[in-house]
Short mmCIF file of C-alpha atoms and ligand atoms in Angstrom, two decimals:
data_model
loop_
_atom_site.label_atom_id
_atom_site.label_comp_id
_atom_site.label_asym_id
_atom_site.label_seq_id
_atom_site.Cartn_x
_atom_site.Cartn_y
_atom_site.Cartn_z
CA MET A 5 156.37 149.82 102.46
CA GLN A 6 153.20 147.84 102.33
CA GLN A 7 150.73 148.84 104.97
CA ILE A 8 149.45 145.95 107.41
CA LYS A 9 145.86 145.86 106.74
CA LYS A 10 145.27 142.14 106.56
CA VAL A 11 146.62 139.24 108.87
CA VAL A 12 146.45 135.74 107.78
CA ILE A 13 147.27 133.18 110.58
CA ALA A 14 148.20 129.81 109.22
CA GLY A 15 147.10 126.96 111.70
CA GLY A 16 144.45 126.54 114.21
CA GLY A 17 146.17 124.79 117.20
CA THR A 18 146.28 126.77 120.28
CA ALA A 19 148.67 128.92 119.14
CA GLY A 20 146.68 130.00 116.08
CA TRP A 21 143.55 130.41 117.76
CA LEU A 22 145.00 132.58 120.71
CA ALA A 23 146.77 134.81 118.05
CA GLY A 24 143.30 135.09 116.50
CA ALA A 25 141.41 135.65 119.60
CA ALA A 26 143.81 138.61 120.63
CA LEU A 27 143.88 140.32 117.34
CA SER A 28 140.42 139.77 116.53
CA LYS A 29 139.30 141.26 119.92
CA LYS A 30 141.92 144.18 120.11
CA LEU A 31 142.49 145.39 116.53
CA ALA A 32 138.69 144.72 115.05
CA GLY A 33 138.17 147.17 112.46
CA VAL A 34 141.93 148.22 112.20
CA VAL A 35 143.24 144.84 110.75
CA ASP A 36 141.12 142.00 108.99
CA VAL A 37 142.13 138.64 110.43
CA VAL A 38 141.62 135.27 108.59
CA LEU A 39 142.90 131.91 110.27
CA VAL A 40 143.35 128.68 107.83
CA GLU A 41 143.25 125.49 109.58
CA SER A 42 143.18 121.88 108.09
CA ASP A 43 140.87 119.39 109.73
CA GLU A 44 142.62 116.59 107.90
CA ILE A 45 146.14 117.46 109.54
CA GLY A 46 144.60 118.48 113.09
CA THR A 47 146.46 119.70 116.05
CA VAL A 48 149.37 118.13 118.26
CA GLY A 49 146.62 117.68 121.04
CA VAL A 50 148.78 117.98 123.84
CA GLY A 51 149.88 121.21 125.83
CA GLU A 52 147.41 121.07 128.69
CA ALA A 53 149.49 122.45 131.51
CA THR A 54 150.02 126.46 132.17
CA ILE A 55 151.81 128.86 134.15
CA PRO A 56 150.45 132.16 136.10
CA PRO A 57 150.92 134.84 133.14
CA MET A 58 147.90 133.18 131.41
CA ARG A 59 145.61 134.81 133.85
CA VAL A 60 146.53 138.19 132.83
CA PHE A 61 146.58 137.24 129.04
CA HIS A 62 143.04 136.25 129.60
CA GLN A 63 142.24 139.41 131.43
CA LEU A 64 143.45 141.27 128.74
CA LEU A 65 141.26 139.76 126.62
CA GLY A 66 138.30 139.90 128.86
CA ILE A 67 137.93 136.16 128.95
CA ASP A 68 135.64 135.35 131.96
CA GLU A 69 137.57 132.65 134.13
CA GLN A 70 134.55 130.71 135.35
CA GLU A 71 133.25 130.37 131.53
CA PHE A 72 136.79 129.60 130.46
CA MET A 73 137.04 126.89 133.12
CA ARG A 74 133.68 125.14 132.36
CA ALA A 75 134.63 125.09 128.76
CA THR A 76 138.10 123.59 129.17
CA SER A 77 137.07 121.20 132.14
CA ALA A 78 139.95 123.18 133.75
CA THR A 79 141.51 122.70 137.18
CA PHE A 80 143.55 124.93 139.27
CA LYS A 81 147.39 124.59 139.15
CA LEU A 82 149.84 125.80 141.88
CA GLY A 83 153.10 124.21 140.80
CA ILE A 84 154.67 120.84 139.49
CA GLU A 85 155.82 118.20 141.69
CA PHE A 86 159.02 116.73 140.63
CA GLU A 87 159.64 113.08 141.65
CA ASN A 88 162.94 111.07 141.17
CA TRP A 89 164.70 113.89 139.77
CA GLY A 90 167.39 114.81 142.15
CA LYS A 91 167.46 111.25 143.56
CA LEU A 92 165.33 108.23 142.93
CA GLY A 93 162.77 108.23 145.99
CA GLU A 94 162.85 112.13 146.42
CA SER A 95 160.54 114.42 145.40
CA TYR A 96 160.08 118.30 145.72
CA ILE A 97 157.09 121.11 144.42
CA HIS A 98 158.07 124.03 142.46
CA SER A 99 155.42 125.99 143.49
CA PHE A 100 154.37 129.42 141.82
CA GLY A 101 154.43 131.14 145.28
CA ASN A 102 156.88 133.08 147.31
CA THR A 103 158.82 131.18 149.92
CA GLY A 104 159.27 133.05 153.40
CA LYS A 105 160.13 136.68 153.59
CA GLY A 106 163.67 138.22 152.41
CA ALA A 107 165.49 141.08 153.46
CA TRP A 108 167.00 143.63 151.25
CA MET A 109 170.52 142.31 151.84
CA CYS A 110 169.71 138.66 151.20
CA GLN A 111 167.10 136.20 150.08
CA PHE A 112 165.03 134.22 152.49
CA VAL A 113 166.85 131.26 151.80
CA HIS A 114 169.88 132.40 153.61
CA PHE A 115 167.78 132.49 156.87
CA TRP A 116 166.65 129.05 156.22
CA LEU A 117 170.05 127.91 155.67
CA ARG A 118 171.01 129.22 158.86
CA ALA A 119 168.11 127.52 160.43
CA LYS A 120 168.98 124.39 158.84
CA GLU A 121 172.65 124.63 160.07
CA LEU A 122 170.92 124.95 163.65
CA GLY A 123 168.60 122.29 163.24
CA TYR A 124 165.23 123.50 163.00
CA SER A 125 164.52 124.86 159.50
CA GLY A 126 162.05 122.31 158.43
CA GLU A 127 161.58 121.77 154.72
CA PHE A 128 162.19 125.15 152.35
CA GLY A 129 158.69 124.37 151.20
CA ASP A 130 157.18 124.83 154.81
CA TYR A 131 157.50 128.64 154.08
CA CYS A 132 155.21 128.81 151.01
CA TYR A 133 151.60 129.05 150.93
CA GLU A 134 150.78 127.91 147.44
CA LEU A 135 153.24 124.78 147.87
CA GLN A 136 151.44 123.85 151.20
CA ALA A 137 147.90 124.43 149.68
CA ALA A 138 148.79 122.08 146.81
CA LYS A 139 150.31 119.39 149.22
CA ALA A 140 146.95 119.50 151.29
CA ASN A 141 144.95 119.47 148.05
CA LYS A 142 143.41 122.77 148.63
CA PHE A 143 142.40 125.77 146.63
CA GLY A 144 140.32 128.95 147.05
CA LEU A 145 139.88 132.52 145.71
CA SER A 146 138.12 134.97 148.33
CA ALA A 147 138.66 138.45 149.66
CA ASN A 148 139.40 136.80 153.42
CA MET A 149 141.98 134.64 151.95
CA PRO A 150 145.87 135.60 151.28
CA PRO A 151 146.17 136.11 147.37
CA ILE A 152 147.37 132.83 145.71
CA SER A 153 149.26 132.60 142.61
CA TYR A 154 147.99 129.92 140.09
CA ALA A 155 147.56 128.77 136.59
CA TYR A 156 145.40 125.88 135.16
CA HIS A 157 145.21 122.49 133.74
CA LEU A 158 143.18 122.58 130.67
CA ASP A 159 141.80 120.48 127.79
CA ALA A 160 143.71 121.54 124.90
CA THR A 161 141.01 120.73 122.14
CA ALA A 162 138.32 122.09 124.09
CA TYR A 163 140.49 125.26 124.43
CA ALA A 164 140.92 125.71 120.95
CA LYS A 165 137.24 125.43 120.41
CA TYR A 166 136.40 127.86 122.94
CA LEU A 167 138.90 130.39 121.44
CA ARG A 168 137.48 129.80 117.90
CA ALA A 169 133.87 130.92 119.14
CA PHE A 170 135.46 133.91 120.70
CA SER A 171 137.38 134.80 117.56
CA GLU A 172 134.43 134.19 115.35
CA LYS A 173 132.35 136.35 117.42
CA ASN A 174 134.84 139.19 117.13
CA GLY A 175 134.79 138.98 113.30
CA LEU A 176 137.63 136.72 112.69
CA GLN A 177 137.08 134.70 109.35
CA ARG A 178 137.98 130.99 109.45
CA VAL A 179 138.77 129.18 106.33
CA GLU A 180 139.17 125.33 106.32
CA GLY A 181 141.68 123.88 104.12
CA LYS A 182 145.28 122.41 103.54
CA ILE A 183 147.95 124.75 102.51
CA GLN A 184 149.25 123.32 99.24
CA SER A 185 151.69 126.11 98.12
CA VAL A 186 152.92 129.65 99.35
CA GLN A 187 153.51 132.64 96.83
CA GLN A 188 156.44 135.20 97.44
CA ASN A 189 157.10 138.15 96.00
CA ASP A 190 160.02 137.91 93.60
CA SER A 191 162.19 140.62 94.50
CA THR A 192 161.59 140.83 98.31
CA GLY A 193 160.59 137.19 99.05
CA PHE A 194 157.91 138.30 101.25
CA ILE A 195 154.87 136.02 101.08
CA GLU A 196 151.92 137.25 99.23
CA SER A 197 149.24 134.62 99.54
CA ILE A 198 148.84 130.89 100.53
CA ILE A 199 147.19 128.61 97.91
CA LEU A 200 145.06 126.04 99.40
CA ALA A 201 144.29 122.24 98.00
CA SER A 202 141.07 123.49 96.94
CA GLY A 203 142.51 125.94 94.75
CA GLU A 204 141.37 128.95 96.97
CA CYS A 205 143.94 131.91 97.13
CA ILE A 206 144.21 133.78 100.38
CA GLU A 207 146.17 136.86 100.21
CA GLY A 208 147.74 139.04 103.07
CA ASP A 209 149.94 141.42 104.32
CA LEU A 210 151.39 139.90 107.62
CA PHE A 211 151.39 136.21 107.97
CA ILE A 212 151.44 134.48 111.21
CA ASP A 213 152.90 130.77 110.78
CA CYS A 214 150.99 128.77 113.51
CA THR A 215 151.19 125.55 111.56
CA GLY A 216 153.10 123.60 114.47
CA PHE A 217 156.18 121.42 114.04
CA ARG A 218 155.86 121.66 110.03
CA GLY A 219 156.70 125.34 110.06
CA VAL A 220 154.90 125.68 106.58
CA LEU A 221 155.77 129.39 106.05
CA ILE A 222 158.48 130.04 108.47
CA GLU A 223 160.63 127.00 107.25
CA GLN A 224 159.24 125.04 104.57
CA THR A 225 158.68 128.47 102.44
CA LEU A 226 161.53 130.92 104.03
CA ASN A 227 164.34 128.51 104.96
CA THR A 228 164.95 130.35 108.01
CA GLY A 229 167.09 127.63 109.85
CA TYR A 230 167.05 126.08 113.31
CA GLU A 231 169.38 126.23 116.09
CA ASP A 232 169.52 122.88 117.66
CA TRP A 233 169.60 122.30 121.38
CA SER A 234 169.30 118.76 121.52
CA HIS A 235 172.55 118.23 123.25
CA TRP A 236 171.34 120.22 126.07
CA LEU A 237 167.82 119.02 126.11
CA PRO A 238 168.13 115.48 124.85
CA CYS A 239 164.60 114.11 124.70
CA ASP A 240 163.14 114.14 121.28
CA SER A 241 159.98 112.25 121.70
CA ALA A 242 156.86 111.93 123.76
CA ALA A 243 154.07 109.16 123.94
CA ALA A 244 150.65 110.64 125.11
CA VAL A 245 147.52 108.90 126.48
CA GLN A 246 144.43 110.24 128.10
CA THR A 247 143.08 108.24 131.05
CA GLU A 248 140.05 108.42 133.30
CA SER A 249 140.57 110.44 136.52
CA SER A 250 141.99 108.02 139.39
CA GLY A 251 140.42 109.99 142.14
CA GLU A 252 139.62 114.01 142.76
CA PRO A 253 141.96 116.28 140.65
CA ILE A 254 145.22 117.41 142.65
CA PRO A 255 146.15 121.05 141.96
CA TYR A 256 149.34 120.47 140.63
CA THR A 257 151.08 118.78 137.69
CA LYS A 258 153.35 115.67 138.34
CA SER A 259 156.41 115.13 136.86
CA ILE A 260 158.00 111.82 137.64
CA ALA A 261 161.67 111.04 136.14
CA ARG A 262 161.71 107.69 134.49
CA GLU A 263 164.75 105.74 133.33
CA SER A 264 165.04 107.64 129.95
CA GLY A 265 162.96 110.86 130.39
CA TRP A 266 159.97 111.84 132.50
CA GLN A 267 156.32 111.03 132.62
CA TRP A 268 153.77 113.97 133.15
CA ARG A 269 150.35 113.61 134.76
CA ILE A 270 147.80 116.59 134.42
CA PRO A 271 144.57 116.11 136.17
CA LEU A 272 141.72 117.95 134.52
CA GLN A 273 138.03 117.83 135.97
CA HIS A 274 137.00 114.96 133.65
CA ARG A 275 139.94 113.03 132.88
CA THR A 276 143.97 112.97 133.38
CA GLY A 277 146.62 113.88 130.68
CA ASN A 278 149.47 111.43 130.61
CA GLY A 279 152.78 111.14 128.48
CA LEU A 280 156.19 110.06 128.75
CA VAL A 281 158.65 112.46 127.23
CA TYR A 282 162.11 110.62 126.37
CA CYS A 283 165.09 110.33 124.54
CA SER A 284 165.00 107.79 121.53
CA HIS A 285 168.73 107.31 121.72
CA TYR A 286 167.97 105.45 125.13
CA LEU A 287 164.59 104.19 124.79
CA THR A 288 162.51 102.91 121.67
CA ASP A 289 159.07 104.31 120.69
CA VAL A 290 157.56 100.79 121.35
CA ASP A 291 159.20 100.69 124.93
CA ALA A 292 158.37 103.82 125.63
CA ILE A 293 154.61 103.21 125.10
CA ASN A 294 154.92 100.20 127.12
CA GLN A 295 156.49 101.99 129.95
CA LEU A 296 153.87 104.74 129.51
CA GLN A 297 151.02 102.14 130.08
CA GLN A 298 152.63 100.29 132.80
CA ASN A 299 152.70 103.74 134.77
CA LEU A 300 149.03 104.62 134.27
CA ASP A 301 146.82 105.28 137.38
CA GLY A 302 143.63 105.17 135.43
CA LYS A 303 141.99 103.34 132.52
CA ALA A 304 143.23 104.50 129.07
CA LEU A 305 140.87 106.48 127.16
CA THR A 306 142.61 106.79 123.93
CA ASP A 307 145.32 105.05 122.14
CA PRO A 308 149.09 106.06 122.81
CA ARG A 309 150.29 108.58 120.29
CA THR A 310 153.95 109.17 119.65
CA ILE A 311 155.13 112.69 118.99
CA LYS A 312 158.68 113.63 117.61
CA PHE A 313 160.21 117.08 117.94
CA ARG A 314 163.62 118.37 118.16
CA THR A 315 164.54 120.93 120.90
CA GLY A 316 165.83 124.21 119.80
CA ARG A 317 164.64 127.66 118.14
CA ARG A 318 164.28 129.04 114.66
CA ARG A 319 167.20 131.28 113.76
CA LYS A 320 164.61 134.15 113.31
CA ILE A 321 161.23 134.05 114.93
CA TRP A 322 160.10 136.93 112.54
CA ASN A 323 161.56 136.66 109.21
CA LYS A 324 160.27 138.90 106.20
CA ASN A 325 156.25 139.31 106.73
CA CYS A 326 156.08 136.17 108.63
CA VAL A 327 156.18 135.77 112.50
CA ALA A 328 156.36 132.08 113.69
CA LEU A 329 154.27 131.43 117.19
CA GLY A 330 153.89 128.33 118.77
CA LEU A 331 155.54 124.89 117.80
CA SER A 332 156.49 126.44 114.51
CA SER A 333 158.87 128.91 116.22
CA GLY A 334 160.97 126.06 118.10
CA PHE A 335 160.37 123.81 120.98
CA LEU A 336 161.63 123.53 124.43
CA GLU A 337 160.74 120.73 126.63
CA PRO A 338 157.31 120.76 128.06
CA LEU A 339 158.85 120.27 131.41
CA GLU A 340 157.91 123.78 133.02
CA SER A 341 154.76 124.29 130.65
CA THR A 342 156.55 127.39 129.01
CA SER A 343 155.14 126.95 125.44
CA ILE A 344 151.73 128.51 125.82
CA TYR A 345 153.44 131.27 127.80
CA LEU A 346 155.80 131.80 124.87
CA PHE A 347 153.18 132.40 122.44
CA MET A 348 151.10 134.35 124.63
CA ILE A 349 153.84 136.94 125.23
CA GLY A 350 155.09 136.78 121.45
CA ILE A 351 151.43 137.83 120.58
CA SER A 352 151.48 140.56 123.20
CA ARG A 353 154.76 141.56 121.78
CA LEU A 354 153.69 141.46 118.27
CA MET A 355 150.67 143.48 119.15
CA GLN A 356 152.75 146.23 120.96
CA SER A 357 155.08 146.57 118.06
CA PHE A 358 152.42 145.93 115.32
CA PRO A 359 153.92 147.51 111.80
CA PHE A 360 150.85 149.02 110.78
CA SER A 361 152.63 151.03 108.21
CA GLY A 362 155.01 148.64 106.92
CA ILE A 363 157.57 146.13 108.04
CA TYR A 364 160.99 147.62 108.46
CA PRO A 365 163.89 145.70 109.67
CA SER A 366 164.24 147.47 112.98
CA VAL A 367 160.94 146.00 114.33
CA ILE A 368 161.91 142.67 113.26
CA ASP A 369 165.34 142.92 114.94
CA GLU A 370 163.71 144.20 118.24
CA PHE A 371 161.21 141.49 118.26
CA ASN A 372 163.64 138.68 117.38
CA ASN A 373 166.21 139.71 119.89
CA THR A 374 163.68 139.96 122.78
CA ALA A 375 162.18 136.84 122.05
CA ILE A 376 165.28 134.86 121.42
CA ASP A 377 166.91 136.26 124.65
CA GLU A 378 163.70 135.12 126.72
CA LEU A 379 163.62 131.73 125.28
CA GLU A 380 167.39 131.29 126.04
CA LYS A 381 166.95 132.14 129.62
CA ILE A 382 163.91 129.70 129.74
CA ARG A 383 166.24 127.11 128.24
CA ASP A 384 168.84 127.51 131.08
CA PHE A 385 166.05 127.01 133.81
CA ILE A 386 164.89 123.88 132.17
CA ILE A 387 168.43 122.39 131.44
CA LEU A 388 169.06 122.90 135.34
CA HIS A 389 166.60 120.01 136.07
CA TYR A 390 168.60 117.59 134.00
CA LYS A 391 172.06 118.49 134.97
CA VAL A 392 171.98 118.94 138.63
CA THR A 393 170.94 115.26 139.57
CA ASP A 394 172.75 112.70 141.66
CA ARG A 395 171.32 110.16 139.42
CA ASP A 396 173.54 107.75 137.46
CA ASP A 397 171.59 104.74 137.27
CA THR A 398 170.76 104.86 133.48
CA PRO A 399 172.96 106.04 130.64
CA PHE A 400 170.34 108.54 130.06
CA TRP A 401 170.97 110.26 133.37
CA ARG A 402 174.53 109.61 133.39
CA TYR A 403 174.72 111.92 130.04
CA CYS A 404 172.77 114.61 131.61
CA LYS A 405 174.61 114.69 134.78
CA ASN A 406 177.82 114.84 132.52
CA MET A 407 176.68 117.04 129.62
CA ASP A 408 178.23 120.29 129.15
CA ILE A 409 175.78 123.23 129.72
CA PRO A 410 175.78 127.02 128.61
CA ASP A 411 177.93 128.91 130.64
CA SER A 412 175.08 131.31 131.75
CA LEU A 413 173.76 128.18 133.64
CA ALA A 414 176.94 126.98 134.89
CA GLN A 415 177.45 130.35 136.36
CA ARG A 416 174.41 130.40 138.17
CA ILE A 417 174.65 127.11 139.64
CA GLU A 418 178.48 127.90 140.90
CA LEU A 419 176.96 131.09 142.61
CA PHE A 420 174.39 129.19 144.41
CA LYS A 421 176.68 126.29 145.20
CA GLU A 422 179.33 128.74 146.82
CA TYR A 423 177.26 131.54 148.26
CA GLY A 424 173.49 130.55 148.05
CA HIS A 425 172.69 133.46 145.73
CA ILE A 426 170.24 133.57 143.14
CA PHE A 427 169.28 136.42 140.74
CA GLN A 428 166.54 137.00 138.14
CA LEU A 429 167.74 139.23 134.94
CA ASP A 430 165.84 141.64 133.33
CA GLY A 431 163.00 140.06 130.99
CA GLU A 432 163.33 136.61 132.73
CA LEU A 433 160.47 134.63 133.27
CA PHE A 434 161.47 132.33 136.30
CA ARG A 435 161.83 134.42 139.35
CA ILE A 436 164.38 133.99 142.28
CA ASP A 437 162.13 131.75 144.05
CA SER A 438 161.62 129.27 140.95
CA TRP A 439 165.46 129.07 140.68
CA THR A 440 165.96 128.54 144.69
CA GLN A 441 163.04 125.80 144.84
CA VAL A 442 164.57 123.74 141.74
CA MET A 443 168.30 124.13 142.82
CA LEU A 444 167.42 123.05 146.37
CA GLY A 445 165.09 120.54 145.18
CA GLN A 446 167.60 119.08 142.88
CA GLY A 447 169.87 118.57 145.68
CA ILE A 448 172.30 121.60 145.77
CA VAL A 449 173.31 122.65 149.36
CA PRO A 450 174.96 126.13 149.30
CA LYS A 451 178.28 126.06 151.15
CA GLN A 452 177.48 129.30 153.17
CA TYR A 453 174.76 131.80 153.79
CA HIS A 454 174.77 135.65 154.16
CA HIS A 455 176.05 136.45 157.63
CA VAL A 456 173.73 139.28 158.20
CA THR A 457 171.30 136.42 159.23
CA GLN A 458 173.43 135.99 162.45
CA THR A 459 172.57 139.67 163.46
CA MET A 460 169.18 137.74 164.40
CA THR A 461 169.62 135.95 167.64
CA ASP A 462 168.76 132.05 167.82
CA ARG A 463 165.40 132.82 169.41
CA GLU A 464 164.55 135.59 167.22
CA LEU A 465 165.41 133.52 163.99
CA GLN A 466 163.14 130.60 165.50
CA SER A 467 160.17 133.07 165.91
CA PHE A 468 160.67 134.55 162.58
CA LEU A 469 160.28 131.29 160.96
CA ALA A 470 157.61 129.93 163.07
CA ALA A 471 155.46 133.05 162.66
CA ILE A 472 155.64 132.60 158.71
CA LYS A 473 155.09 128.66 158.92
CA ASN A 474 152.19 129.34 161.54
CA GLY A 475 150.47 131.76 159.28
CA ILE A 476 150.83 129.52 156.04
CA ASN A 477 149.35 126.62 157.91
CA GLN A 478 146.29 128.58 159.67
CA ALA A 479 145.63 129.92 156.05
CA VAL A 480 145.74 126.57 154.47
CA GLU A 481 143.57 125.16 157.18
CA LYS A 482 140.77 127.67 156.14
CA LEU A 483 140.90 126.80 152.30
CA PRO A 484 138.39 124.47 150.90
CA ALA A 485 139.18 121.22 149.10
CA HIS A 486 140.47 121.64 145.58
CA HIS A 487 137.81 119.72 144.07
CA ASP A 488 135.04 121.26 145.96
CA PHE A 489 136.03 124.55 145.24
CA ILE A 490 135.97 123.68 141.25
CA LYS A 491 132.39 122.38 141.74
CA SER A 492 131.01 125.46 143.04
CA TYR A 493 133.20 127.72 140.87
CA CYS A 494 132.21 126.27 137.63
CA LYS A 495 128.54 125.60 138.55
CA ILE A 496 126.42 127.29 136.22
C1 FAD B 18 154.77 116.25 124.42
C2 FAD B 18 154.33 117.60 124.42
C3 FAD B 18 153.84 118.12 125.60
C4 FAD B 18 153.58 119.49 125.62
N1 FAD B 18 153.10 119.89 126.90
C5 FAD B 18 152.84 121.36 127.05
C6 FAD B 18 152.13 121.74 128.12
O1 FAD B 18 151.92 121.10 129.34
N2 FAD B 18 152.30 123.00 128.05
C7 FAD B 18 152.34 124.08 127.28
O2 FAD B 18 152.54 125.21 127.53
N3 FAD B 18 152.90 123.55 126.25
C8 FAD B 18 153.02 122.30 125.96
N4 FAD B 18 153.53 121.74 124.82
C9 FAD B 18 153.56 122.66 123.62
C10 FAD B 18 152.09 122.68 123.14
O3 FAD B 18 151.20 121.72 122.86
C11 FAD B 18 152.06 123.68 121.96
O4 FAD B 18 152.85 124.72 122.25
C12 FAD B 18 150.66 124.12 121.56
O5 FAD B 18 149.55 123.18 121.47
C13 FAD B 18 150.47 124.80 120.41
O6 FAD B 18 150.79 124.26 119.38
P1 FAD B 18 150.57 124.74 117.90
O7 FAD B 18 149.29 125.57 117.87
O8 FAD B 18 151.89 125.65 117.64
O9 FAD B 18 150.65 123.64 116.58
P2 FAD B 18 149.45 122.43 116.59
O10 FAD B 18 148.50 122.28 117.67
O11 FAD B 18 150.44 121.45 116.12
O12 FAD B 18 148.68 123.18 115.32
C14 FAD B 18 149.09 123.34 114.38
C15 FAD B 18 148.11 123.99 113.15
O13 FAD B 18 148.38 124.01 111.86
C16 FAD B 18 147.62 123.39 110.98
N5 FAD B 18 148.37 122.98 109.99
C17 FAD B 18 149.57 122.39 109.72
N6 FAD B 18 149.78 122.23 108.48
C18 FAD B 18 149.06 122.88 107.81
C19 FAD B 18 148.79 123.03 106.37
N7 FAD B 18 149.61 122.47 105.58
N8 FAD B 18 147.58 123.41 105.93
C20 FAD B 18 146.62 123.94 106.77
N9 FAD B 18 146.83 123.59 108.19
C21 FAD B 18 148.12 123.48 108.44
C22 FAD B 18 147.01 122.02 111.86
O14 FAD B 18 146.02 121.63 111.24
C23 FAD B 18 146.87 122.99 112.98
O15 FAD B 18 145.53 123.54 113.23
C24 FAD B 18 153.58 120.39 124.65
C25 FAD B 18 154.09 119.87 123.38
C26 FAD B 18 154.39 118.42 123.27
C27 FAD B 18 155.28 118.16 121.86
#
């Protein structure tokens, strides 16, 4: 077995540069890191909404939050507002916070359901600090305020640039050029080197494929194969355009369901990212661009671009001496902003089980099993948004409403419908609060609630709920406006 002394990262999008940043910072002097990227090919140029674990990853790398936010024109993100998903004209926010206070025997939703039956529950989101702060367009970080769970909206191109500077400072070597061919060992099939169009040969021991949808190493070279999930996640295209900001940036992403897909709005400090994710079986690319342009709320700054994808995953994320990270490893819907998270966790896992003294099947199997398990749980959560809908106004929504879903998801929906119970599995990204907010938001009303809630008198339940609600309202009242906070936080 060959020792791993040199890592070659193919591709310089967000995935490549994040892998480069982590390896160069944390394994400097132990492994050499080279990154190859092609200016001619460029990057996918989207991927601007994130989820809270990004903060932990940044902290591990020692990334300064204020410096990062300035460099990427980032705003704070407290969740996602889903409009028209369960029913036309209805909306809800899936926030990053916890809702209410549960008991050991049952979750908060049961108390809320009982209060709903008695007629004084209010909205489920009334009991979530982050959700109320999002609605009030407020945000703040201070020792005097309750802790707040948040992520960012960021400029993807600026983020890759920022990570490049960070990595090069830590000794990463960057090579510009297009990969023309890949050389493999005759007997093992392991990748030995990549050859650029210039003729330059870059040898390595471990290769990280971050070449985006092309999968130059993992697929074009190693023919790893792809498991297609488009029967569950039928959207296969996106039109994307950047616009001028139409007002002060809000601290949440907007996801607006349209007739054959959904539209995102991602507010940055200096502009808004917009896109329409759609299913080309029901909407042509030209009509998608028209629909997106008709629904922009600011002046377009760029020409619309069409991006094609296929939802699913590589059969192996790690194959031989090649690990796929980012779009080369597969793609879920951008609906819950999980892609960047997935390669952050992939990089962490790779570093935790780094095969310094050689690549044995055990390390590959463990990596693949964990990665695939996590991906499938996230997949179920995303399918939930499409499946649980009352919409039957277009062929696309009729398809989603009636499609078969994985048994694992069907069981969860059934459990919530019948009993109001939700669970979070080991190693699962989305929390009980996330599942609850989306299930309720999409229109499921559980048939029953836990009767331990009846051990509280009506008056006790009312004052329990009122105390939570009032505490949240008072805390939100004291928060600064999101925009004002960014201005002072990002000031040099
Ligand atoms: C419509 C859409 C919306 C999305 N929204 C979100 C979101 O909100 N949040 C989120 O977390 N994720 C989102 N994603 C996913 C996110 O964009 C990606 O996960 C992220 O940008 C990482 O991409 P990447 O680095 O894998 O690929 P890319 O950005 O495509 O980078 C590929 C790199 O490989 C290089 N390359 C390719 N071929 C060669 C070659 N032959 N030789 C040399 N170099 C080569 C390219 O030049 C480039 O540097 C979205 C994706 C899509 C399609």
